[in-house]
Structure formats: structure tokens, C-alpha cells
Amino acid sequence: MKNKLLLFTSFLFMACESLELENYKQTIYVSFQGADMPVYLHGNASSEKIIVIIHGGPGGNGLQYRLGTWKDELEEKYLMAYWDQRGQGMSQGKNQSDLLTVSQMSADLDAVVRTLKSKFGQEKKIILHGHSWGGTIGTHFMVNPAYQKNVAGWIEADGAHDIPFLNTSAIELFEKVADEQISLGNSIDYWNKILDWVPGIDKYNISLEEGEEINTRGFEAEGTLADDGVLATSDGSLEDVKVLLFSPANQLSSLISGSSANNILTPEIETTALTDKLYLIEKPCLFLWGSYDFVVPKALGEDAFQKVSSTEKELIIFEQSGHSPMRSEPAKYTASVVRFIEKL
Amino acid sequence: MTNPGLNFGLEYGFLEKIKTKSRTKRGTTLTKFKTKRLELNPTIGFYLDPGGHLGIFEKANIQYKKINNHRRTFTVAMGIGYYHSFIRNVYDANETLISENSGIKGSGYFAPEFKVGTGRVKVKNEKFKGWYLNASSQFLFDYNSTILPLPALELGLRF
């Protein structure tokens, strides 16, 4: 019976796979400590390099990072592994609440890395790419020497590796940009309201609720800057709608699972500070940050660039970007990633 | 966003109440029927997410059906169920080792259902005894860290 079911499912899923090396497309699952986590493989499997995408959120999903044009050249050159984290995206498992912790997800990422090496060969070079909350998990992974040894490089894009520092920096950025925009005559009412709001917050003692408000206002501020032409707009297209509609990531399931995971993880995240451990990172690093990122300000990128022990490291600031430079300045972003990876 | 699937079920009426209302108009008597039924409605089915998994579900509902004089039906049903997802290309990882699982894996969840629907029943000897359109949702308990609704639209024929 089990074999019949296996044959049946294999036949049905076959059409969705392409095992041709240069145009590889396959979904695999990493089953680890109660969770079955999908890893969507797309791109060039003949390459010796695999980029693991660690999505943002918590509550996002890996395939959200296939939207836009930034991944096109990367999928041509390398194999991209879009991972759905535990309790998020299309990951499955029963009663995951107690396992939704930063250190568990760091261990999950290690299982993903080891799985990719086991499947494609131990000689493959794995490069981690963490965006936003993905920067928290990626950094947590990288400061563990036992995990770090399995990867060839670390790309942190607007990564939230120190939330107390993030909140303080965000308040400072709000003040600075508000003054700058008012002097330029842009959205004066909006920025005046920001200047009225900022003094009410003790930036060295930010509560959970204030942290969430900073996050919400951060996205709002980026929207205002985009409306005023200060930031480049996202490279969204009809292709994105197609990707979303036909994606194996069911957006409703992803949203519901993700919101629950977010609620559970938030109290831990708000106190997560990895700055003191950044010196443990020795592998080549690339830090990519939007200049107007209010959600995770560039101060974190500048600080991480200074503090990691890596001898090969680079920091690139995207002057027309906020929290997602891969969407607002995709050509420059991809070129930076390719340049970094080619040196590994 | 949407995945195709198939669902097979039975409708077994165990309680029925028929109300008739007769009216005489210009010497002709018109009789209107209204039927209310309680039915057991066990179903089994599957859906396929071609990029990810196969979902198999079994449900046992109690269904309230109202049939009006024009043989239109309105149904509300709820009951218990079980859902199991099947995935392939699974790699089992532990602290040190990775092994490719050559079989299929997945998780099962307690999954009660609620559904509402409409349709039509036929009384004459026709090929199909009617059709229905249901909007339903199973609720997968302990799915990750939440209860996950699994909404579905069912278009069906009664034999």
C-alpha cells in the first residue's frame, strides 16, 4: 500500500521538478526535531556554490525572495535554496510552540546546510544570505564555530542581529531623517509628527510595544520617502503575481502559521543582542544595507562590519533603499552579491 | 493558491420531517412541500499541491438539509475529521547525520470541519440525483503552533 502511494505521489509531483543541472528545480524537505521544512531549490546545480536564503519575518517564507529580478542572475550562476523556517511558510509539524526559539532555528539551519552538502556533495560551498529576521538566525548560526565551519561565506542584508541596538538606532535615524526631509520641504506634516513622537520614547529603555511601533512606523516612513522620490520603488511586476499565485507556498497557510510564529518569537527577539559575539565570525562577510532602513538601521551593518574578525569583509550601503535593497536597487544588489561570491 | 482535489461521500438520512401546505385556488389544489433532514455524511478525499504535498482527509459530519418546493437544497454540516499530509524527497536529519528517506513522510492532524452549501435534488429517474456546491473549511489542530483553516470549494454530483 505504502509503495503504491509512493508511486502515485511520485508520478503526480514529477511534472513540477526539473533535475537538469543548469535549470534545476526541486522541492526537498528537511525533517529535523519534529518539523518538516521545505527547501525550494532553483537555479544552476552544476555550480559549486549554493546560496541558502534565510527569510525575514518571523512569519515570512523562502519563496517570497523569488519575487523581483534580483535572483535572476543568481539562479543562472548558482543553486539557490529557499528555506521555509520551522513553523513558517509551508513547514509542517505538530505542536511547535515550544520549539520556536532562535537557537532551535539556528540548529535547523545547520541541518539544512548539512542536508545540502549531503545531497550535492561535501565539496560544495554554501553561502548564507539572511535578510532582516533572517539576519538574526544567520548571525546566531555564524557565531557558533561548530556551525560556521560548514559554510563558505555570510551575506547579511539589513539583518536584525541586535534588537536593543536596532531600536536605539532607529530612533536616532527618525530624528536625523525628519530634520533632513523638513529642510528639503518633503512631507513636512508627516515628519513633524515623527519629531513630536520621538521625544516620548526613552531610546535606552524601549518596551515591547514601543519596539513594535518603531517597526510599524519604520515601514511607514519608508513609504513616505518612496512617495517623495527619495527611495527607489520596488521592482514589482506581473511576474510576481504569477509567482505568488502558482507558488507552492500557500499564502493563507503561510500567513496564519507565520503570524503565530511571530507572536511566539517576538518576546525573545526583542531582547536578542548578538553584537558582543560578532568577533566569533571569521568567514568572509558581505553586509548589504539600505541607507534609509528604519526597520533595521544601517548602524547595525556598520557596527557588524567593524566587529567581525573576518579578514575578507565588505559593507555596501544602498543610498536609494530602505529595508529591502534587493527589491529597490536589484541590479546593484545582485552585482555586489556575485562579486562577493566569485571571490570565495 | 488553489489546489485540485477529489472528494467522495455518502449522505444517509436518519431523521426527516416533511411539511406540506395545500392551497385551493380557482378549484385547483396546490401542495407545497418543505423537507428537513438530518443526515450522516462521511467523506474521504484528497487534494494535491503539485509543488509540495498531497493531503488526504476523512470526515464524519452531521448534516442538516432543507429542501424547498423547487427542490433547492440548503445544507449546514459539521463534524470531526482527520487530515494527513504526505511529502516526498525527505531528508531525515539528526544532530550529526543526514539520511535520505526513500519513502514518504508527513503529519496527521485532528481536523474537524464546518460547511455550508446549496444545490438541487431531482426526483425523476435521471442520471444524477442532483448537484451541490459547498463552501467548507477543515481546521487542522496543533498545526505548527496554531489552528490552520483549510478552506475548500466543493462542486459535486449526487448519484
Coordinates of C-alpha atoms in Angstrom, one line a residue:
Chain A
M1 CA 0.0 0.0 0.0
K2 CA 2.8 2.4 1.0
N3 CA 4.7 1.7 -2.2
K4 CA 1.6 2.3 -4.3
L5 CA 1.1 5.6 -2.6
L6 CA 4.7 6.5 -3.1
L7 CA 4.4 5.7 -6.8
F8 CA 1.2 7.7 -7.1
T9 CA 2.7 10.8 -5.4
S10 CA 5.9 10.5 -7.4
F11 CA 4.0 10.5 -10.6
L12 CA 2.0 13.5 -9.6
F13 CA 4.9 15.5 -8.4
M14 CA 7.2 14.6 -11.3
A15 CA 5.9 17.4 -13.6
C16 CA 6.9 20.0 -11.0
E17 CA 10.5 19.0 -11.0
S18 CA 13.4 19.6 -13.3
L19 CA 16.6 17.7 -12.5
E20 CA 18.5 19.2 -15.4
L21 CA 21.6 20.6 -13.7
E22 CA 21.7 24.0 -15.3
N23 CA 18.0 24.6 -14.7
Y24 CA 17.4 22.7 -11.5
K25 CA 14.0 22.9 -9.8
Q26 CA 13.1 20.6 -6.9
T27 CA 11.5 20.8 -3.5
I28 CA 13.1 18.8 -0.8
Y29 CA 12.1 18.5 2.9
V30 CA 14.5 18.6 5.8
S31 CA 13.0 16.6 8.6
F32 CA 14.5 17.7 11.9
Q33 CA 13.3 17.6 15.5
G34 CA 9.6 17.4 14.8
A35 CA 9.5 19.8 11.8
D36 CA 9.4 19.0 8.1
M37 CA 10.8 22.1 6.5
P38 CA 10.7 22.6 2.7
V39 CA 13.7 23.8 0.8
Y40 CA 12.9 25.0 -2.7
L41 CA 15.9 24.5 -5.0
H42 CA 16.1 26.7 -8.1
G43 CA 19.0 27.5 -10.4
N44 CA 22.2 26.0 -11.5
A45 CA 23.1 22.8 -9.7
S46 CA 26.3 22.4 -11.7
S47 CA 27.7 25.4 -9.8
E48 CA 30.0 24.6 -6.9
K49 CA 28.2 27.3 -4.8
I50 CA 24.8 27.1 -3.1
I51 CA 23.1 30.2 -1.7
V52 CA 20.8 29.5 1.2
I53 CA 18.1 32.1 1.6
I54 CA 17.1 32.8 5.2
H55 CA 13.8 34.7 5.0
G56 CA 12.6 37.6 7.1
G57 CA 9.7 37.9 9.5
P58 CA 9.4 36.0 11.6
G59 CA 6.5 34.9 9.6
G60 CA 7.8 35.2 6.0
N61 CA 8.6 32.3 3.7
G62 CA 11.5 31.4 1.5
L63 CA 9.8 31.8 -1.9
Q64 CA 9.0 35.5 -1.2
Y65 CA 12.6 36.0 -2.1
R66 CA 12.0 34.7 -5.6
L67 CA 10.0 37.8 -6.3
G68 CA 11.6 40.6 -8.4
T69 CA 14.6 40.4 -10.7
W70 CA 17.4 40.3 -8.2
K71 CA 17.5 36.5 -8.1
D72 CA 17.6 36.0 -11.9
E73 CA 21.4 36.2 -12.4
L74 CA 22.0 34.4 -9.1
E75 CA 19.8 31.5 -10.3
E76 CA 21.7 31.4 -13.6
K77 CA 25.1 31.2 -11.9
Y78 CA 24.4 29.3 -8.6
L79 CA 21.9 27.0 -7.0
M80 CA 19.5 28.9 -4.7
A81 CA 18.0 27.2 -1.7
Y82 CA 14.9 29.0 -0.5
W83 CA 14.2 27.6 3.0
D84 CA 10.9 27.8 4.9
Q85 CA 11.8 28.0 8.6
R86 CA 10.2 26.0 11.3
G87 CA 6.6 26.9 11.9
Q88 CA 6.5 29.3 8.9
G89 CA 5.8 29.1 5.2
M90 CA 4.8 25.6 4.3
S91 CA 6.8 24.0 7.1
Q92 CA 4.8 21.4 8.9
G93 CA 4.9 19.8 12.3
K94 CA 2.8 19.2 15.3
N95 CA 2.8 21.4 18.5
Q96 CA 5.8 23.5 17.5
S97 CA 5.2 26.3 20.1
D98 CA 8.0 25.2 22.5
L99 CA 10.5 24.8 19.6
L100 CA 10.1 28.2 18.2
T101 CA 13.3 29.7 19.5
V102 CA 16.3 31.4 17.9
S103 CA 18.7 28.7 18.9
Q104 CA 16.4 25.9 17.6
M105 CA 16.2 27.7 14.3
S106 CA 19.9 28.1 14.2
A107 CA 20.2 24.4 14.7
D108 CA 17.6 23.9 11.9
L109 CA 19.7 26.0 9.6
D110 CA 22.7 23.8 10.4
A111 CA 20.5 20.7 9.5
V112 CA 19.6 22.4 6.2
V113 CA 23.3 23.2 5.4
R114 CA 24.3 19.6 6.2
T115 CA 21.5 18.2 4.1
L116 CA 22.5 20.3 1.1
K117 CA 26.1 19.1 1.5
S118 CA 24.9 15.5 1.8
K119 CA 22.7 15.8 -1.3
F120 CA 25.0 17.7 -3.6
G121 CA 28.5 16.9 -2.3
Q122 CA 30.6 17.9 0.7
E123 CA 32.9 20.0 -1.6
K124 CA 30.0 22.4 -2.4
K125 CA 30.4 25.9 -1.0
I126 CA 27.4 27.1 1.0
I127 CA 26.8 30.8 1.3
L128 CA 24.2 32.0 3.7
H129 CA 22.1 35.0 2.8
G130 CA 19.9 36.4 5.6
H131 CA 17.6 39.3 5.3
S132 CA 16.0 41.1 8.3
W133 CA 14.9 38.5 10.8
G134 CA 17.0 36.1 8.6
G135 CA 19.9 38.1 9.8
T136 CA 19.1 37.2 13.4
I137 CA 19.2 33.5 12.7
G138 CA 22.1 33.7 10.3
T139 CA 24.2 35.7 12.8
H140 CA 23.2 33.3 15.6
F141 CA 24.4 30.5 13.4
M142 CA 27.6 32.2 12.4
V143 CA 28.7 32.9 16.0
N144 CA 28.7 29.2 16.7
P145 CA 32.1 27.9 15.5
A146 CA 30.7 24.3 15.0
Y147 CA 28.1 25.6 12.6
Q148 CA 30.2 28.3 11.0
K149 CA 32.8 25.8 9.7
N150 CA 30.3 24.3 7.3
V151 CA 29.8 27.5 5.3
A152 CA 32.0 29.5 3.0
G153 CA 30.5 32.9 3.5
W154 CA 27.9 35.1 5.2
I155 CA 25.8 37.8 3.5
E156 CA 23.7 39.8 5.9
A157 CA 21.2 42.1 4.3
D158 CA 19.5 44.6 6.7
G159 CA 19.8 41.9 9.4
A160 CA 18.4 42.3 12.9
H161 CA 21.2 40.8 14.9
D162 CA 20.8 43.2 17.9
I163 CA 17.3 44.4 18.6
P164 CA 18.0 46.8 21.5
F165 CA 20.7 48.5 19.4
L166 CA 18.3 48.4 16.5
N167 CA 15.6 50.3 18.4
T168 CA 18.1 52.9 19.6
S169 CA 19.5 53.4 16.2
A170 CA 16.0 53.6 14.6
I171 CA 15.0 56.5 16.9
E172 CA 18.2 58.3 16.0
L173 CA 17.6 57.7 12.3
F174 CA 14.0 59.0 12.6
E175 CA 15.3 62.3 14.1
K176 CA 18.0 62.7 11.6
V177 CA 15.9 62.0 8.5
A178 CA 12.9 64.0 9.8
D179 CA 15.2 67.1 10.1
E180 CA 16.7 66.4 6.7
Q181 CA 13.3 66.0 4.9
I182 CA 11.8 69.0 6.6
S183 CA 14.7 71.1 5.4
L184 CA 14.1 69.7 1.9
G185 CA 10.4 70.6 2.1
N186 CA 9.3 66.9 1.8
S187 CA 6.1 65.7 3.6
I188 CA 6.6 68.3 6.3
D189 CA 3.5 67.4 8.3
Y190 CA 4.4 63.8 8.4
W191 CA 8.0 64.4 9.6
N192 CA 6.8 67.0 12.1
K193 CA 4.6 64.3 13.6
I194 CA 7.6 62.0 13.8
L195 CA 9.5 64.7 15.6
D196 CA 6.6 65.1 18.1
W197 CA 6.6 61.3 18.7
V198 CA 10.3 60.7 19.1
P199 CA 10.9 62.6 22.4
G200 CA 8.2 60.5 24.1
I201 CA 10.4 57.4 23.7
D202 CA 13.3 56.6 26.1
K203 CA 15.6 55.1 23.5
Y204 CA 17.6 53.2 26.1
N205 CA 14.6 51.5 27.6
I206 CA 12.2 50.6 24.9
S207 CA 9.3 48.4 25.7
L208 CA 7.9 45.5 23.6
E209 CA 5.0 47.7 22.4
E210 CA 7.3 50.6 21.6
G211 CA 9.5 48.2 19.6
E212 CA 6.6 47.1 17.6
E213 CA 5.5 50.7 17.0
I214 CA 9.1 51.5 15.8
N215 CA 8.8 48.7 13.3
T216 CA 5.4 49.8 12.0
R217 CA 6.5 53.4 11.8
G218 CA 9.7 52.3 10.0
F219 CA 7.8 50.8 7.1
E220 CA 5.5 53.9 7.1
A221 CA 8.5 56.2 6.9
E222 CA 10.0 54.3 4.0
G223 CA 6.7 54.5 2.2
T224 CA 6.7 58.3 2.7
L225 CA 10.3 58.6 1.4
A226 CA 9.3 56.4 -1.7
D227 CA 6.3 58.7 -2.4
D228 CA 8.6 61.7 -2.2
G229 CA 11.1 60.1 -4.7
V230 CA 13.9 59.8 -2.1
L231 CA 13.8 56.0 -2.3
A232 CA 13.7 53.9 -5.5
T233 CA 10.5 52.0 -5.8
S234 CA 10.3 48.2 -5.6
D235 CA 10.7 46.3 -8.9
G236 CA 7.4 44.6 -8.6
S237 CA 5.8 43.2 -11.8
L238 CA 3.1 41.0 -13.1
E239 CA 5.6 38.1 -12.9
D240 CA 5.4 38.5 -9.1
V241 CA 1.6 37.9 -9.2
K242 CA 2.2 34.7 -11.2
V243 CA 4.9 33.5 -8.8
L244 CA 2.6 34.2 -5.8
L245 CA -0.4 32.5 -7.4
F246 CA 1.4 29.4 -8.6
S247 CA 3.8 29.2 -5.8
P248 CA 3.8 26.0 -3.7
A249 CA 3.8 28.4 -0.7
N250 CA 0.1 28.8 0.1
Q251 CA -0.2 32.4 1.1
L252 CA -3.0 31.8 3.6
S253 CA -1.3 28.9 5.4
S254 CA 1.9 30.9 5.4
L255 CA 0.3 34.0 6.8
I256 CA -1.5 32.1 9.6
S257 CA 1.4 29.9 10.6
G258 CA 3.7 32.9 10.3
S259 CA 1.6 35.2 12.4
S260 CA 1.5 32.6 15.2
A261 CA 5.3 32.0 15.0
N262 CA 5.8 35.8 15.1
N263 CA 3.8 36.2 18.2
I264 CA 5.6 33.4 20.0
L265 CA 9.1 34.6 18.9
T266 CA 8.7 38.3 19.5
P267 CA 9.4 38.4 23.2
E268 CA 12.7 36.5 22.7
I269 CA 13.6 38.6 19.6
E270 CA 13.1 41.9 21.4
T271 CA 16.0 41.0 23.8
T272 CA 18.3 39.3 21.3
A273 CA 21.6 41.1 21.1
L274 CA 24.5 39.3 19.3
T275 CA 26.8 42.3 18.9
D276 CA 29.2 41.0 21.6
K277 CA 29.6 37.7 19.8
L278 CA 30.3 39.1 16.3
Y279 CA 34.1 38.7 16.8
L280 CA 33.5 34.9 16.5
I281 CA 32.7 35.3 12.8
E282 CA 35.8 34.6 10.8
K283 CA 34.4 33.6 7.4
P284 CA 34.2 36.1 4.6
C285 CA 31.3 38.5 5.1
L286 CA 29.3 40.9 3.0
F287 CA 27.0 43.4 4.6
L288 CA 24.3 45.0 2.4
W289 CA 22.2 47.8 3.9
G290 CA 19.7 50.4 2.7
S291 CA 20.7 53.8 3.8
Y292 CA 17.1 54.7 4.8
D293 CA 16.3 51.4 6.5
F294 CA 14.3 52.4 9.6
V295 CA 13.3 48.8 10.3
V296 CA 16.9 47.7 10.8
P297 CA 19.1 50.8 10.5
K298 CA 22.4 50.8 8.7
A299 CA 24.2 51.5 12.0
L300 CA 23.9 47.7 12.7
G301 CA 25.6 46.9 9.4
E302 CA 28.4 49.4 10.1
D303 CA 28.9 48.0 13.5
A304 CA 28.9 44.4 12.4
F305 CA 31.4 45.3 9.6
Q306 CA 33.7 46.7 12.3
K307 CA 33.3 43.8 14.8
V308 CA 33.5 40.6 12.8
S309 CA 37.0 39.0 12.8
S310 CA 36.8 38.2 9.1
T311 CA 39.7 39.4 7.0
E312 CA 37.6 39.4 3.9
K313 CA 34.7 41.7 4.5
E314 CA 32.8 44.4 2.7
L315 CA 30.0 46.8 3.6
I316 CA 27.8 48.2 0.8
I317 CA 25.2 50.9 1.5
F318 CA 22.4 51.4 -1.0
E319 CA 21.6 55.1 -1.0
Q320 CA 18.2 54.9 -2.6
S321 CA 16.9 52.0 -0.5
G322 CA 15.1 51.2 2.7
H323 CA 14.7 47.8 4.3
S324 CA 14.8 45.7 1.1
P325 CA 17.6 46.9 -1.2
M326 CA 17.3 43.7 -3.3
R327 CA 13.9 45.0 -4.5
S328 CA 14.7 48.7 -4.8
E329 CA 18.2 48.5 -6.4
P330 CA 18.2 45.0 -7.7
A331 CA 21.0 45.4 -10.3
K332 CA 23.5 46.9 -7.9
Y333 CA 22.5 44.4 -5.2
T334 CA 22.9 41.3 -7.4
A335 CA 26.2 42.6 -8.8
S336 CA 27.5 43.0 -5.2
V337 CA 26.5 39.5 -4.3
V338 CA 28.0 38.0 -7.4
R339 CA 31.3 39.9 -6.9
F340 CA 31.5 38.6 -3.3
I341 CA 30.7 35.0 -4.2
E342 CA 33.1 34.8 -7.1
K343 CA 35.9 35.6 -4.7
L344 CA 35.1 32.6 -2.4
Chain B
M1 CA -3.1 29.4 -4.1
T2 CA -5.6 26.7 -5.1
N3 CA -5.1 23.0 -5.4
P4 CA -7.3 20.4 -7.2
G5 CA -8.8 17.6 -5.3
L6 CA -11.5 14.9 -5.2
N7 CA -14.0 14.1 -2.5
F8 CA -16.3 11.0 -2.2
G9 CA -19.1 10.8 0.3
L10 CA -22.3 9.3 1.4
E11 CA -25.5 11.0 2.7
Y12 CA -27.5 8.8 4.9
G13 CA -30.7 10.4 6.2
F14 CA -31.8 9.3 9.7
L15 CA -34.4 11.9 10.6
E16 CA -36.8 13.5 8.2
K17 CA -39.7 15.9 8.6
I18 CA -41.9 16.8 5.6
K19 CA -44.2 19.8 5.9
T20 CA -47.0 20.1 3.3
K21 CA -49.1 23.2 2.7
S22 CA -52.1 22.9 0.4
R23 CA -54.0 25.8 -1.1
T24 CA -57.0 25.7 -3.3
K25 CA -57.2 28.4 -5.9
R26 CA -59.9 28.5 -8.5
G27 CA -60.8 24.9 -7.9
T28 CA -57.2 23.6 -8.1
T29 CA -55.4 22.4 -5.1
L30 CA -51.7 23.4 -4.9
T31 CA -49.5 21.5 -2.5
K32 CA -46.1 22.8 -1.3
F33 CA -43.5 20.5 0.3
K34 CA -40.8 21.5 2.6
T35 CA -38.4 18.8 3.8
K36 CA -36.0 19.0 6.6
R37 CA -33.5 16.2 7.1
L38 CA -30.7 15.2 9.3
E39 CA -28.1 13.1 7.6
L40 CA -24.8 11.4 8.4
N41 CA -22.2 12.5 5.9
P42 CA -18.9 10.6 5.9
T43 CA -16.5 11.6 3.2
I44 CA -13.0 10.8 2.1
G45 CA -10.8 12.7 -0.3
F46 CA -7.6 14.2 -1.3
Y47 CA -6.0 17.3 -2.8
L48 CA -2.7 17.8 -4.5
D49 CA -0.3 20.7 -4.2
P50 CA 1.9 19.8 -7.1
G51 CA 4.8 21.7 -5.8
G52 CA 4.7 20.4 -2.3
H53 CA 2.5 17.8 -0.8
L54 CA -0.5 15.5 -1.1
G55 CA -3.3 16.0 1.5
I56 CA -5.7 13.1 2.4
F57 CA -8.7 13.7 4.6
E58 CA -11.5 11.7 6.2
K59 CA -14.5 13.5 7.7
A60 CA -17.6 12.4 9.5
N61 CA -20.2 15.1 9.5
I62 CA -23.8 15.5 10.7
Q63 CA -25.6 17.4 8.1
Y64 CA -28.8 19.4 8.3
K65 CA -30.5 19.7 4.9
K66 CA -33.5 21.7 3.9
I67 CA -35.2 21.1 0.6
N68 CA -37.8 23.5 -0.6
N69 CA -40.7 23.1 -3.0
H70 CA -38.5 23.8 -6.0
R71 CA -36.1 21.0 -4.8
R72 CA -33.4 23.6 -4.0
T73 CA -31.3 22.4 -1.1
F74 CA -29.6 24.3 1.7
T75 CA -27.2 22.4 3.9
V76 CA -25.2 23.1 7.0
A77 CA -22.8 20.4 8.3
M78 CA -20.2 20.0 11.0
G79 CA -18.3 17.1 12.3
I80 CA -15.0 15.6 13.2
G81 CA -12.2 14.7 10.7
Y82 CA -8.6 13.7 10.2
Y83 CA -6.1 15.2 7.8
H84 CA -2.8 13.7 6.8
S85 CA -0.2 15.4 4.6
F86 CA 2.3 13.3 2.6
I87 CA 5.6 14.7 1.4
R88 CA 8.4 13.2 -0.6
N89 CA 12.1 13.9 -1.1
V90 CA 12.5 13.9 2.6
Y91 CA 16.0 14.1 4.3
D92 CA 16.0 13.0 7.9
A93 CA 18.5 14.9 9.9
N94 CA 19.7 14.3 13.4
E95 CA 22.4 16.1 15.4
T96 CA 25.2 14.6 13.2
L97 CA 23.8 12.6 10.3
I98 CA 21.7 13.1 7.3
S99 CA 19.9 10.3 5.6
E100 CA 17.6 10.4 2.6
N101 CA 14.2 9.0 3.4
S102 CA 13.3 6.9 0.4
G103 CA 9.7 6.7 1.4
I104 CA 7.0 9.2 2.1
K105 CA 6.6 11.2 5.3
G106 CA 4.1 13.6 6.7
S107 CA 2.0 14.5 9.7
G108 CA -1.6 13.8 10.7
Y109 CA -3.9 16.3 12.4
F110 CA -7.2 16.2 14.1
A111 CA -9.3 18.2 11.6
P112 CA -13.0 19.0 12.4
E113 CA -15.0 20.6 9.6
F114 CA -17.7 23.1 9.1
K115 CA -19.5 23.5 5.8
V116 CA -22.5 25.3 4.2
G117 CA -23.8 24.6 0.8
T118 CA -26.6 24.8 -1.7
G119 CA -27.7 22.6 -4.6
R120 CA -30.7 20.9 -6.1
V121 CA -32.2 17.4 -5.9
K122 CA -34.0 15.7 -8.7
V123 CA -37.0 13.5 -8.2
K124 CA -37.3 11.8 -11.5
N125 CA -35.2 8.9 -12.8
E126 CA -32.4 10.9 -14.1
K127 CA -28.7 10.0 -14.5
F128 CA -27.7 12.2 -11.5
K129 CA -29.9 12.7 -8.4
G130 CA -28.7 16.3 -8.1
W131 CA -25.8 18.6 -7.6
Y132 CA -24.3 20.7 -4.8
L133 CA -21.9 23.5 -4.2
N134 CA -20.4 23.6 -0.8
A135 CA -18.0 26.0 0.9
S136 CA -16.2 24.3 3.7
S137 CA -13.2 24.5 6.0
Q138 CA -11.4 21.9 7.9
F139 CA -9.5 23.2 10.9
L140 CA -6.1 21.5 11.5
F141 CA -5.4 21.4 15.2
D142 CA -1.8 21.7 16.5
Y143 CA -0.6 22.6 13.0
N144 CA 2.8 24.1 13.8
S145 CA 1.8 26.5 16.6
T146 CA -1.7 27.3 15.6
I147 CA -5.1 26.0 14.3
L148 CA -4.9 26.2 10.5
P149 CA -8.1 26.6 8.4
L150 CA -8.1 24.6 5.2
P151 CA -10.9 26.2 3.1
A152 CA -12.3 24.4 0.1
L153 CA -15.0 24.8 -2.5
E154 CA -16.7 21.5 -3.4
L155 CA -18.7 21.2 -6.6
G156 CA -20.4 17.8 -6.7
L157 CA -22.9 15.4 -8.2
R158 CA -25.3 13.2 -6.3
F159 CA -25.7 9.6 -7.7

